[in-house]
CSV table of N, CA and C in Angstrom, one decimal:
chain,number,residue,atom,x,y,z
A,24,UNK,N,-16.9,4.6,4.9
A,24,UNK,CA,-16.4,3.7,3.9
A,24,UNK,C,-14.9,3.3,4.3
A,25,UNK,N,-14.6,2.0,4.2
A,25,UNK,CA,-13.3,1.5,4.4
A,25,UNK,C,-12.7,1.2,3.1
A,26,UNK,N,-11.6,1.9,2.7
A,26,UNK,CA,-10.9,1.7,1.4
A,26,UNK,C,-9.5,1.4,1.6
A,27,UNK,N,-8.8,0.9,0.6
A,27,UNK,CA,-7.4,0.7,0.6
A,27,UNK,C,-6.8,1.2,-0.7
A,28,UNK,N,-6.4,2.5,-0.7
A,28,UNK,CA,-5.8,3.1,-1.9
A,28,UNK,C,-4.5,3.7,-1.7
A,29,UNK,N,-3.6,3.7,-2.7
A,29,UNK,CA,-2.3,4.4,-2.6
A,29,UNK,C,-2.3,5.5,-3.5
A,30,UNK,N,-1.8,6.7,-3.0
A,30,UNK,CA,-1.8,7.9,-3.9
A,30,UNK,C,-0.6,7.7,-4.9
A,31,UNK,N,-1.0,7.6,-6.1
A,31,UNK,CA,0.0,7.3,-7.2
A,31,UNK,C,0.9,8.5,-7.4
A,32,UNK,N,0.4,9.7,-7.2
A,32,UNK,CA,1.3,10.9,-7.3
A,32,UNK,C,2.4,10.9,-6.3
A,33,UNK,N,2.1,10.5,-5.1
A,33,UNK,CA,3.1,10.4,-4.0
A,33,UNK,C,4.1,9.3,-4.4
A,34,UNK,N,3.6,8.2,-4.9
A,34,UNK,CA,4.5,7.1,-5.3
A,34,UNK,C,5.5,7.6,-6.4
A,35,UNK,N,4.9,8.3,-7.4
A,35,UNK,CA,5.7,8.8,-8.5
A,35,UNK,C,6.8,9.7,-7.9
A,36,UNK,N,6.5,10.6,-7.0
A,36,UNK,CA,7.5,11.5,-6.4
A,36,UNK,C,8.5,10.7,-5.7
A,37,UNK,N,8.1,9.7,-4.9
A,37,UNK,CA,9.1,8.9,-4.1
A,37,UNK,C,10.0,8.1,-5.1
A,38,UNK,N,9.5,7.7,-6.2
A,38,UNK,CA,10.3,6.9,-7.2
A,38,UNK,C,11.4,7.9,-7.8
A,39,UNK,N,11.0,9.1,-8.1
A,39,UNK,CA,11.9,10.1,-8.6
A,39,UNK,C,13.0,10.4,-7.6
A,40,UNK,N,12.6,10.6,-6.3
A,40,UNK,CA,13.6,10.8,-5.3
A,40,UNK,C,14.6,9.6,-5.1
A,41,UNK,N,14.0,8.4,-5.1
A,41,UNK,CA,14.8,7.2,-5.0
A,41,UNK,C,15.8,7.1,-6.1
A,42,UNK,N,15.3,7.3,-7.3
A,42,UNK,CA,16.2,7.2,-8.5
A,42,UNK,C,17.4,8.2,-8.4
A,43,UNK,N,17.1,9.4,-7.9
A,43,UNK,CA,18.1,10.5,-7.7
A,43,UNK,C,19.2,10.0,-6.8
A,44,UNK,N,18.7,9.4,-5.6
A,44,UNK,CA,19.6,8.9,-4.6
A,44,UNK,C,20.5,7.7,-5.2
A,45,UNK,N,19.8,6.8,-5.9
A,45,UNK,CA,20.5,5.6,-6.5
A,45,UNK,C,21.6,6.1,-7.4
A,46,UNK,N,21.4,7.2,-8.2
A,46,UNK,CA,22.4,7.7,-9.1
A,46,UNK,C,23.6,8.3,-8.4
A,47,UNK,N,23.3,8.8,-7.2
A,47,UNK,CA,24.4,9.4,-6.4
A,47,UNK,C,25.2,8.5,-5.5
A,48,UNK,N,24.6,7.3,-5.1
A,48,UNK,CA,25.2,6.4,-4.2
A,48,UNK,C,26.4,5.7,-4.8
A,49,UNK,N,27.5,5.7,-4.1
A,49,UNK,CA,28.7,5.0,-4.6
A,49,UNK,C,28.6,3.5,-4.9
A,50,UNK,N,27.9,2.9,-3.9
A,50,UNK,CA,27.8,1.4,-4.0
A,50,UNK,C,26.8,1.0,-5.1
A,51,UNK,N,26.0,1.9,-5.6
A,51,UNK,CA,25.1,1.5,-6.6
A,51,UNK,C,25.4,2.1,-8.0
A,52,UNK,N,26.6,2.7,-8.1
A,52,UNK,CA,27.1,3.2,-9.4
A,52,UNK,C,27.3,2.1,-10.4
A,53,UNK,N,26.9,2.2,-11.6
A,53,UNK,CA,27.1,1.2,-12.7
A,53,UNK,C,26.4,-0.1,-12.3
A,54,UNK,N,25.4,-0.1,-11.5
A,54,UNK,CA,24.7,-1.3,-11.1
A,54,UNK,C,23.5,-1.6,-12.0
A,55,UNK,N,23.2,-0.7,-13.0
A,55,UNK,CA,22.0,-0.9,-13.8
A,55,UNK,C,20.7,-0.9,-13.0
A,56,UNK,N,20.8,-0.2,-11.9
A,56,UNK,CA,19.6,-0.2,-11.0
A,56,UNK,C,18.6,0.8,-11.6
A,57,UNK,N,17.3,0.4,-11.5
A,57,UNK,CA,16.2,1.3,-12.0
A,57,UNK,C,14.9,1.0,-11.3
A,58,UNK,N,14.1,2.0,-11.2
A,58,UNK,CA,12.7,1.8,-10.6
A,58,UNK,C,11.7,2.3,-11.7
A,59,UNK,N,10.8,1.5,-12.1
A,59,UNK,CA,9.9,2.0,-13.2
A,59,UNK,C,8.5,1.9,-12.6
A,60,UNK,N,7.7,3.0,-12.7
A,60,UNK,CA,6.3,3.0,-12.3
A,60,UNK,C,5.4,2.7,-13.4
A,61,UNK,N,4.5,1.7,-13.3
A,61,UNK,CA,3.5,1.5,-14.4
A,61,UNK,C,2.2,1.8,-13.7
A,62,UNK,N,1.7,3.0,-14.0
A,62,UNK,CA,0.5,3.4,-13.3
A,62,UNK,C,-0.8,2.7,-13.7
A,63,UNK,N,-0.8,2.2,-15.0
A,63,UNK,CA,-2.0,1.5,-15.5
A,63,UNK,C,-2.1,0.2,-14.8
A,64,UNK,N,-1.0,-0.5,-14.6
A,64,UNK,CA,-1.1,-1.8,-13.9
A,64,UNK,C,-0.9,-1.7,-12.4
A,65,UNK,N,-0.7,-0.5,-11.8
A,65,UNK,CA,-0.5,-0.3,-10.4
A,65,UNK,C,0.7,-1.2,-10.0
A,66,UNK,N,1.8,-1.0,-10.7
A,66,UNK,CA,3.0,-1.8,-10.4
A,66,UNK,C,4.3,-1.0,-10.4
A,67,UNK,N,5.2,-1.4,-9.7
A,67,UNK,CA,6.6,-0.9,-9.8
A,67,UNK,C,7.5,-2.0,-10.2
A,68,UNK,N,8.4,-1.7,-11.1
A,68,UNK,CA,9.4,-2.8,-11.6
A,68,UNK,C,10.8,-2.3,-11.1
A,69,UNK,N,11.4,-3.1,-10.2
A,69,UNK,CA,12.7,-2.8,-9.7
A,69,UNK,C,13.7,-3.7,-10.4
A,70,UNK,N,14.8,-3.1,-10.9
A,70,UNK,CA,15.9,-3.9,-11.5
A,70,UNK,C,17.2,-3.4,-11.0
A,71,UNK,N,18.1,-4.4,-10.9
A,71,UNK,CA,19.5,-4.1,-10.5
A,71,UNK,C,20.4,-5.2,-10.9
A,72,UNK,N,21.7,-5.0,-10.6
A,72,UNK,CA,22.8,-6.0,-11.1
A,72,UNK,C,22.7,-7.3,-10.3
A,73,UNK,N,22.4,-7.3,-9.0
A,73,UNK,CA,22.3,-8.6,-8.3
A,73,UNK,C,21.3,-8.4,-7.1
A,74,UNK,N,21.1,-9.5,-6.4
A,74,UNK,CA,20.1,-9.4,-5.3
A,74,UNK,C,20.4,-8.4,-4.2
A,75,UNK,N,21.7,-8.3,-3.9
A,75,UNK,CA,22.2,-7.4,-2.8
A,75,UNK,C,21.9,-6.0,-3.2
A,76,UNK,N,22.2,-5.6,-4.4
A,76,UNK,CA,21.9,-4.2,-4.9
A,76,UNK,C,20.4,-4.0,-5.0
A,77,UNK,N,19.7,-5.0,-5.4
A,77,UNK,CA,18.2,-4.9,-5.5
A,77,UNK,C,17.6,-4.6,-4.1
A,78,UNK,N,18.2,-5.3,-3.1
A,78,UNK,CA,17.7,-5.1,-1.7
A,78,UNK,C,18.0,-3.6,-1.3
A,79,UNK,N,19.1,-3.1,-1.7
A,79,UNK,CA,19.5,-1.7,-1.4
A,79,UNK,C,18.5,-0.8,-2.1
A,80,UNK,N,18.2,-1.1,-3.3
A,80,UNK,CA,17.2,-0.2,-4.1
A,80,UNK,C,15.8,-0.3,-3.4
A,81,UNK,N,15.4,-1.5,-2.9
A,81,UNK,CA,14.1,-1.6,-2.2
A,81,UNK,C,14.1,-0.8,-0.9
A,82,UNK,N,15.3,-0.8,-0.2
A,82,UNK,CA,15.4,-0.1,1.0
A,82,UNK,C,15.3,1.4,0.8
A,83,UNK,N,16.0,1.9,-0.2
A,83,UNK,CA,15.9,3.3,-0.6
A,83,UNK,C,14.5,3.7,-0.9
A,84,UNK,N,13.8,2.9,-1.8
A,84,UNK,CA,12.4,3.2,-2.2
A,84,UNK,C,11.5,3.2,-0.9
A,85,UNK,N,11.7,2.3,0.0
A,85,UNK,CA,10.9,2.2,1.2
A,85,UNK,C,11.0,3.5,2.0
A,86,UNK,N,12.3,4.0,2.2
A,86,UNK,CA,12.5,5.2,2.9
A,86,UNK,C,11.8,6.4,2.3
A,87,UNK,N,11.9,6.5,1.0
A,87,UNK,CA,11.3,7.6,0.3
A,87,UNK,C,9.8,7.5,0.4
A,88,UNK,N,9.2,6.3,0.3
A,88,UNK,CA,7.7,6.2,0.4
A,88,UNK,C,7.3,6.6,1.8
A,89,UNK,N,8.0,6.2,2.8
A,89,UNK,CA,7.6,6.5,4.2
A,89,UNK,C,7.6,8.0,4.4
A,90,UNK,N,8.7,8.7,3.9
A,90,UNK,CA,8.8,10.1,4.0
A,90,UNK,C,7.6,10.8,3.4
A,91,UNK,N,7.0,10.2,2.3
A,91,UNK,CA,5.8,10.8,1.6
A,91,UNK,C,4.5,10.2,2.1
A,92,UNK,N,4.5,9.6,3.3
A,92,UNK,CA,3.3,9.0,3.9
A,92,UNK,C,2.6,8.0,3.1
A,93,UNK,N,3.3,7.3,2.3
A,93,UNK,CA,2.8,6.1,1.5
A,93,UNK,C,2.9,4.9,2.4
A,94,UNK,N,1.8,4.2,2.7
A,94,UNK,CA,1.9,3.1,3.6
A,94,UNK,C,2.6,1.9,3.0
A,95,UNK,N,3.6,1.3,3.7
A,95,UNK,CA,4.3,0.2,3.1
A,95,UNK,C,3.5,-1.1,3.1
A,96,UNK,N,2.4,-1.1,3.9
A,96,UNK,CA,1.5,-2.3,4.0
A,96,UNK,C,0.8,-2.4,2.6
A,97,UNK,N,0.7,-1.3,1.9
A,97,UNK,CA,0.0,-1.4,0.6
A,97,UNK,C,0.8,-1.9,-0.5
A,98,UNK,N,2.1,-2.3,-0.3
A,98,UNK,CA,2.9,-2.9,-1.3
A,98,UNK,C,3.0,-4.4,-1.2
A,99,UNK,N,2.9,-5.0,-2.3
A,99,UNK,CA,3.1,-6.5,-2.4
A,99,UNK,C,4.3,-6.8,-3.2
A,100,UNK,N,5.3,-7.4,-2.6
A,100,UNK,CA,6.6,-7.7,-3.2
A,100,UNK,C,6.5,-9.0,-3.9
A,101,UNK,N,6.8,-9.1,-5.2
A,101,UNK,CA,6.9,-10.4,-5.9
A,101,UNK,C,8.2,-11.1,-5.7
A,102,UNK,N,8.4,-12.2,-6.4
A,102,UNK,CA,9.7,-12.9,-6.3
A,102,UNK,C,10.7,-12.2,-7.2
A,103,UNK,N,12.0,-12.4,-6.8
A,103,UNK,CA,13.1,-11.9,-7.5
A,103,UNK,C,13.4,-12.8,-8.7
A,104,UNK,N,13.4,-12.2,-9.9
A,104,UNK,CA,13.6,-13.1,-11.1
A,104,UNK,C,14.8,-12.6,-11.8
A,105,UNK,N,15.6,-13.6,-12.4
A,105,UNK,CA,16.7,-13.2,-13.2
A,105,UNK,C,16.3,-12.7,-14.5
A,106,UNK,N,16.8,-11.5,-14.9
A,106,UNK,CA,16.4,-10.8,-16.1
A,106,UNK,C,17.6,-10.8,-17.1
A,107,UNK,N,17.4,-10.2,-18.3
A,107,UNK,CA,18.4,-10.2,-19.3
A,107,UNK,C,19.6,-9.4,-18.9
A,108,UNK,N,20.8,-9.7,-19.5
A,108,UNK,CA,22.0,-9.0,-19.2
A,108,UNK,C,22.5,-9.2,-17.8
A,109,UNK,N,22.4,-10.4,-17.2
A,109,UNK,CA,22.8,-10.7,-15.8
A,109,UNK,C,22.3,-9.7,-14.8
A,110,UNK,N,21.0,-9.3,-14.9
A,110,UNK,CA,20.4,-8.5,-13.9
A,110,UNK,C,19.3,-9.2,-13.2
A,111,UNK,N,18.8,-8.7,-12.1
A,111,UNK,CA,17.6,-9.3,-11.5
A,111,UNK,C,16.5,-8.2,-11.5
A,112,UNK,N,15.3,-8.8,-11.4
A,112,UNK,CA,14.1,-7.9,-11.5
A,112,UNK,C,13.1,-8.3,-10.5
A,113,UNK,N,12.3,-7.4,-9.9
A,113,UNK,CA,11.3,-7.7,-8.9
A,113,UNK,C,10.1,-6.8,-9.2
A,114,UNK,N,8.9,-7.4,-9.2
A,114,UNK,CA,7.7,-6.6,-9.3
A,114,UNK,C,7.1,-6.3,-8.0
A,115,UNK,N,6.6,-5.1,-7.8
A,115,UNK,CA,6.0,-4.6,-6.6
A,115,UNK,C,4.6,-4.2,-7.0
A,116,UNK,N,3.5,-4.8,-6.5
A,116,UNK,CA,2.2,-4.4,-6.8
A,116,UNK,C,1.7,-3.4,-5.8
A,117,UNK,N,1.0,-2.3,-6.3
A,117,UNK,CA,0.4,-1.3,-5.4
A,117,UNK,C,-1.0,-1.6,-5.2
A,118,UNK,N,-1.4,-1.7,-3.9
A,118,UNK,CA,-2.8,-2.1,-3.6
A,118,UNK,C,-3.7,-0.9,-3.8
A,119,UNK,N,-4.8,-1.2,-4.7
A,119,UNK,CA,-5.7,-0.1,-5.0
A,119,UNK,C,-7.1,-0.5,-4.6
A,120,UNK,N,-7.3,-1.6,-4.0
A,120,UNK,CA,-8.6,-2.0,-3.5
A,120,UNK,C,-8.5,-3.0,-2.4
A,121,UNK,N,-9.6,-3.3,-1.8
A,121,UNK,CA,-9.6,-4.3,-0.7
A,121,UNK,C,-9.9,-5.7,-1.4
A,122,UNK,N,-9.1,-6.7,-1.3
A,122,UNK,CA,-9.4,-8.0,-1.9
A,122,UNK,C,-10.6,-8.6,-1.2
A,123,UNK,N,-11.4,-9.4,-1.9
A,123,UNK,CA,-12.7,-9.9,-1.5
A,123,UNK,C,-12.5,-10.7,-0.2
A,124,UNK,N,-11.5,-11.5,0.0
A,124,UNK,CA,-11.3,-12.3,1.2
A,124,UNK,C,-11.1,-11.4,2.4
A,125,UNK,N,-10.3,-10.3,2.2
A,125,UNK,CA,-10.0,-9.3,3.3
A,125,UNK,C,-11.3,-8.6,3.6
A,126,UNK,N,-12.1,-8.2,2.6
A,126,UNK,CA,-13.4,-7.5,2.8
A,126,UNK,C,-14.3,-8.4,3.7
A,127,UNK,N,-14.3,-9.7,3.4
A,127,UNK,CA,-15.2,-10.6,4.2
A,127,UNK,C,-14.7,-10.6,5.6
A,128,UNK,N,-13.4,-10.7,5.8
A,128,UNK,CA,-12.8,-10.7,7.2
A,128,UNK,C,-13.2,-9.4,7.9
A,129,UNK,N,-13.2,-8.3,7.2
A,129,UNK,CA,-13.5,-7.0,7.9
A,129,UNK,C,-15.0,-7.0,8.3
A,130,UNK,N,-15.9,-7.4,7.4
A,130,UNK,CA,-17.3,-7.5,7.6
A,130,UNK,C,-17.6,-8.4,8.8
A,131,UNK,N,-16.9,-9.6,8.8
A,131,UNK,CA,-17.1,-10.6,9.9
A,131,UNK,C,-16.7,-10.0,11.2
A,132,UNK,N,-15.5,-9.3,11.2
A,132,UNK,CA,-15.0,-8.7,12.5
A,132,UNK,C,-16.0,-7.7,13.0
A,133,UNK,N,-16.6,-6.9,12.1
A,133,UNK,CA,-17.6,-5.9,12.6
A,133,UNK,C,-18.8,-6.5,13.1
A,134,UNK,N,-19.3,-7.6,12.4
A,134,UNK,CA,-20.5,-8.3,12.9
A,134,UNK,C,-20.3,-9.0,14.2
A,135,UNK,N,-19.1,-9.6,14.4
A,135,UNK,CA,-18.8,-10.3,15.6
A,135,UNK,C,-18.7,-9.3,16.8
A,136,UNK,N,-18.4,-8.0,16.5
A,136,UNK,CA,-18.2,-7.1,17.6
A,136,UNK,C,-19.5,-6.6,18.3
A,137,UNK,N,-20.7,-7.0,17.7
A,137,UNK,CA,-22.0,-6.6,18.2
A,137,UNK,C,-22.2,-5.1,18.2
A,138,UNK,N,-21.5,-4.3,17.4
A,138,UNK,CA,-21.7,-2.9,17.4
A,138,UNK,C,-23.0,-2.7,16.5
A,139,UNK,N,-23.7,-1.6,16.8
A,139,UNK,CA,-24.9,-1.4,16.1
A,139,UNK,C,-24.7,-0.6,14.8
A,140,UNK,N,-23.9,-1.3,13.9
A,140,UNK,CA,-23.6,-0.8,12.6
A,140,UNK,C,-23.8,-1.9,11.5
A,141,UNK,N,-24.0,-1.5,10.3
A,141,UNK,CA,-24.2,-2.5,9.2
A,141,UNK,C,-22.9,-2.4,8.3
A,142,UNK,N,-22.4,-3.5,8.0
A,142,UNK,CA,-21.2,-3.5,7.1
A,142,UNK,C,-21.6,-4.3,5.8
A,143,UNK,N,-21.2,-3.7,4.7
A,143,UNK,CA,-21.5,-4.5,3.4
A,143,UNK,C,-20.3,-4.2,2.4
A,144,UNK,N,-20.1,-5.2,1.6
A,144,UNK,CA,-19.0,-5.1,0.6
A,144,UNK,C,-19.6,-4.5,-0.6
A,145,UNK,N,-19.0,-3.3,-1.0
A,145,UNK,CA,-19.5,-2.6,-2.2
A,145,UNK,C,-18.3,-2.6,-3.3
A,146,UNK,N,-18.2,-3.7,-4.0
A,146,UNK,CA,-17.1,-3.7,-5.0
A,146,UNK,C,-15.7,-3.8,-4.3
A,147,UNK,N,-14.9,-2.7,-4.5
A,147,UNK,CA,-13.6,-2.7,-3.9
A,147,UNK,C,-13.4,-2.0,-2.6
A,148,UNK,N,-14.5,-1.7,-1.9
A,148,UNK,CA,-14.5,-1.1,-0.6
A,148,UNK,C,-15.6,-1.7,0.3
A,149,UNK,N,-15.5,-1.4,1.6
A,149,UNK,CA,-16.5,-1.9,2.6
A,149,UNK,C,-17.2,-0.7,3.1
A,150,UNK,N,-18.6,-0.7,3.0
A,150,UNK,CA,-19.4,0.4,3.5
A,150,UNK,C,-19.9,0.0,4.9
A,151,UNK,N,-19.6,0.9,5.8
A,151,UNK,CA,-20.1,0.7,7.2
A,151,UNK,C,-21.0,1.9,7.5
A,152,UNK,N,-22.3,1.5,7.9
A,152,UNK,CA,-23.2,2.6,8.2
A,152,UNK,C,-23.8,2.4,9.6
A,153,UNK,N,-24.1,3.5,10.2
A,153,UNK,CA,-24.6,3.4,11.6
A,153,UNK,C,-25.5,4.6,11.9
A,154,UNK,N,-26.2,4.6,13.1
A,154,UNK,CA,-27.1,5.7,13.4
A,154,UNK,C,-26.3,6.9,13.9
A,155,UNK,N,-25.3,6.7,14.7
A,155,UNK,CA,-24.6,7.9,15.2
A,155,UNK,C,-23.1,7.8,15.1
A,156,UNK,N,-22.4,8.9,15.2
A,156,UNK,CA,-21.0,9.1,15.0
A,156,UNK,C,-20.2,8.2,16.0
A,157,UNK,N,-20.6,8.1,17.2
A,157,UNK,CA,-19.9,7.3,18.2
A,157,UNK,C,-19.7,5.9,17.8
A,158,UNK,N,-20.8,5.2,17.3
A,158,UNK,CA,-20.7,3.8,17.0
A,158,UNK,C,-19.8,3.7,15.7
A,159,UNK,N,-19.9,4.6,14.8
A,159,UNK,CA,-19.0,4.6,13.6
A,159,UNK,C,-17.5,4.7,14.1
A,160,UNK,N,-17.3,5.6,15.0
A,160,UNK,CA,-15.9,5.8,15.5
A,160,UNK,C,-15.4,4.6,16.2
A,161,UNK,N,-16.3,3.9,17.0
A,161,UNK,CA,-15.8,2.7,17.7
A,161,UNK,C,-15.6,1.6,16.6
A,162,UNK,N,-16.3,1.6,15.5
A,162,UNK,CA,-16.1,0.6,14.5
A,162,UNK,C,-14.7,0.8,13.8
A,163,UNK,N,-14.4,2.1,13.6
A,163,UNK,CA,-13.1,2.5,13.0
A,163,UNK,C,-12.0,2.1,14.0
A,164,UNK,N,-12.2,2.3,15.3
A,164,UNK,CA,-11.2,2.0,16.3
A,164,UNK,C,-11.0,0.4,16.3
A,165,UNK,N,-12.1,-0.3,16.2
A,165,UNK,CA,-12.0,-1.8,16.2
A,165,UNK,C,-11.2,-2.2,15.0
A,166,UNK,N,-11.4,-1.6,13.8
A,166,UNK,CA,-10.7,-2.0,12.6
A,166,UNK,C,-9.2,-1.6,12.6
A,167,UNK,N,-8.9,-0.4,13.2
A,167,UNK,CA,-7.6,0.0,13.3
A,167,UNK,C,-6.8,-0.9,14.3
A,168,UNK,N,-7.4,-1.4,15.3
A,168,UNK,CA,-6.7,-2.2,16.3
A,168,UNK,C,-6.4,-3.6,15.8
A,169,UNK,N,-7.2,-4.1,14.8
A,169,UNK,CA,-7.0,-5.4,14.3
A,169,UNK,C,-6.2,-5.3,13.0
A,170,UNK,N,-5.3,-6.3,12.8
A,170,UNK,CA,-4.4,-6.3,11.7
A,170,UNK,C,-4.9,-7.2,10.6
A,171,UNK,N,-5.3,-6.7,9.5
A,171,UNK,CA,-5.8,-7.5,8.3
A,171,UNK,C,-4.7,-7.7,7.3
A,172,UNK,N,-3.5,-7.1,7.5
A,172,UNK,CA,-2.4,-7.3,6.6
A,172,UNK,C,-2.5,-6.3,5.4
A,173,UNK,N,-3.5,-5.4,5.5
A,173,UNK,CA,-3.6,-4.4,4.4
A,173,UNK,C,-3.7,-3.0,5.0
A,174,UNK,N,-3.4,-2.0,4.2
A,174,UNK,CA,-3.5,-0.7,4.7
A,174,UNK,C,-5.0,-0.2,4.5
A,175,UNK,N,-5.6,0.4,5.5
A,175,UNK,CA,-7.0,0.9,5.4
A,175,UNK,C,-7.1,2.4,5.6
A,176,UNK,N,-7.9,3.0,4.8
A,176,UNK,CA,-8.2,4.4,5.1
A,176,UNK,C,-9.7,4.5,5.3
A,177,UNK,N,-10.2,5.5,6.0
A,177,UNK,CA,-11.6,5.7,6.3
A,177,UNK,C,-12.0,7.0,5.7
A,178,UNK,N,-12.9,6.9,4.7
A,178,UNK,CA,-13.4,8.1,3.9
A,178,UNK,C,-14.9,8.2,4.0
A,179,UNK,N,-15.4,9.3,3.5
A,179,UNK,CA,-16.9,9.5,3.4
A,179,UNK,C,-17.6,9.3,4.7
A,180,UNK,N,-17.1,9.9,5.8
A,180,UNK,CA,-17.5,9.7,7.2
A,180,UNK,C,-18.8,10.5,7.4
A,181,UNK,N,-20.0,9.8,7.3
A,181,UNK,CA,-21.3,10.5,7.5
A,181,UNK,C,-22.1,9.5,8.3
A,182,UNK,N,-23.1,10.0,9.1
A,182,UNK,CA,-24.1,9.2,9.8
A,182,UNK,C,-25.4,9.2,9.0
A,183,UNK,N,-26.2,8.2,9.3
A,183,UNK,CA,-27.5,8.1,8.6
A,183,UNK,C,-28.4,9.2,9.0
């Protein structure tokens, strides 16, 4: 199965580490910078005094996420919006499924490769099934080599 999920526990840990660093950094003192994790909506809300400081907050968060093996491809950055009290705010969406159009691209790529595997879209993941392990591994290699703009994990690795 090809899925695209982000471990929210790791994201939460990375957010806490980033907040700790933001409080300690001299250039971000008194900047009203904050990172808020909304697990229900799979979103992060970044706030800061201005765009420059917001960019620094984003950089710190990115470093902490990389250290915790959270793929940055799984983050979707929204536009920077002016918020109350002369601050700016940015929403970051955490990818928790494969979008339908990306799933179609994945299935098409597998079918075009003429590998002896079947690919089908099952809700928010793509199921790839084949007769033997080697063809499944070559399908995984094919998908890893091509860039769909999303982060993919391969789980439930079994042959028929």
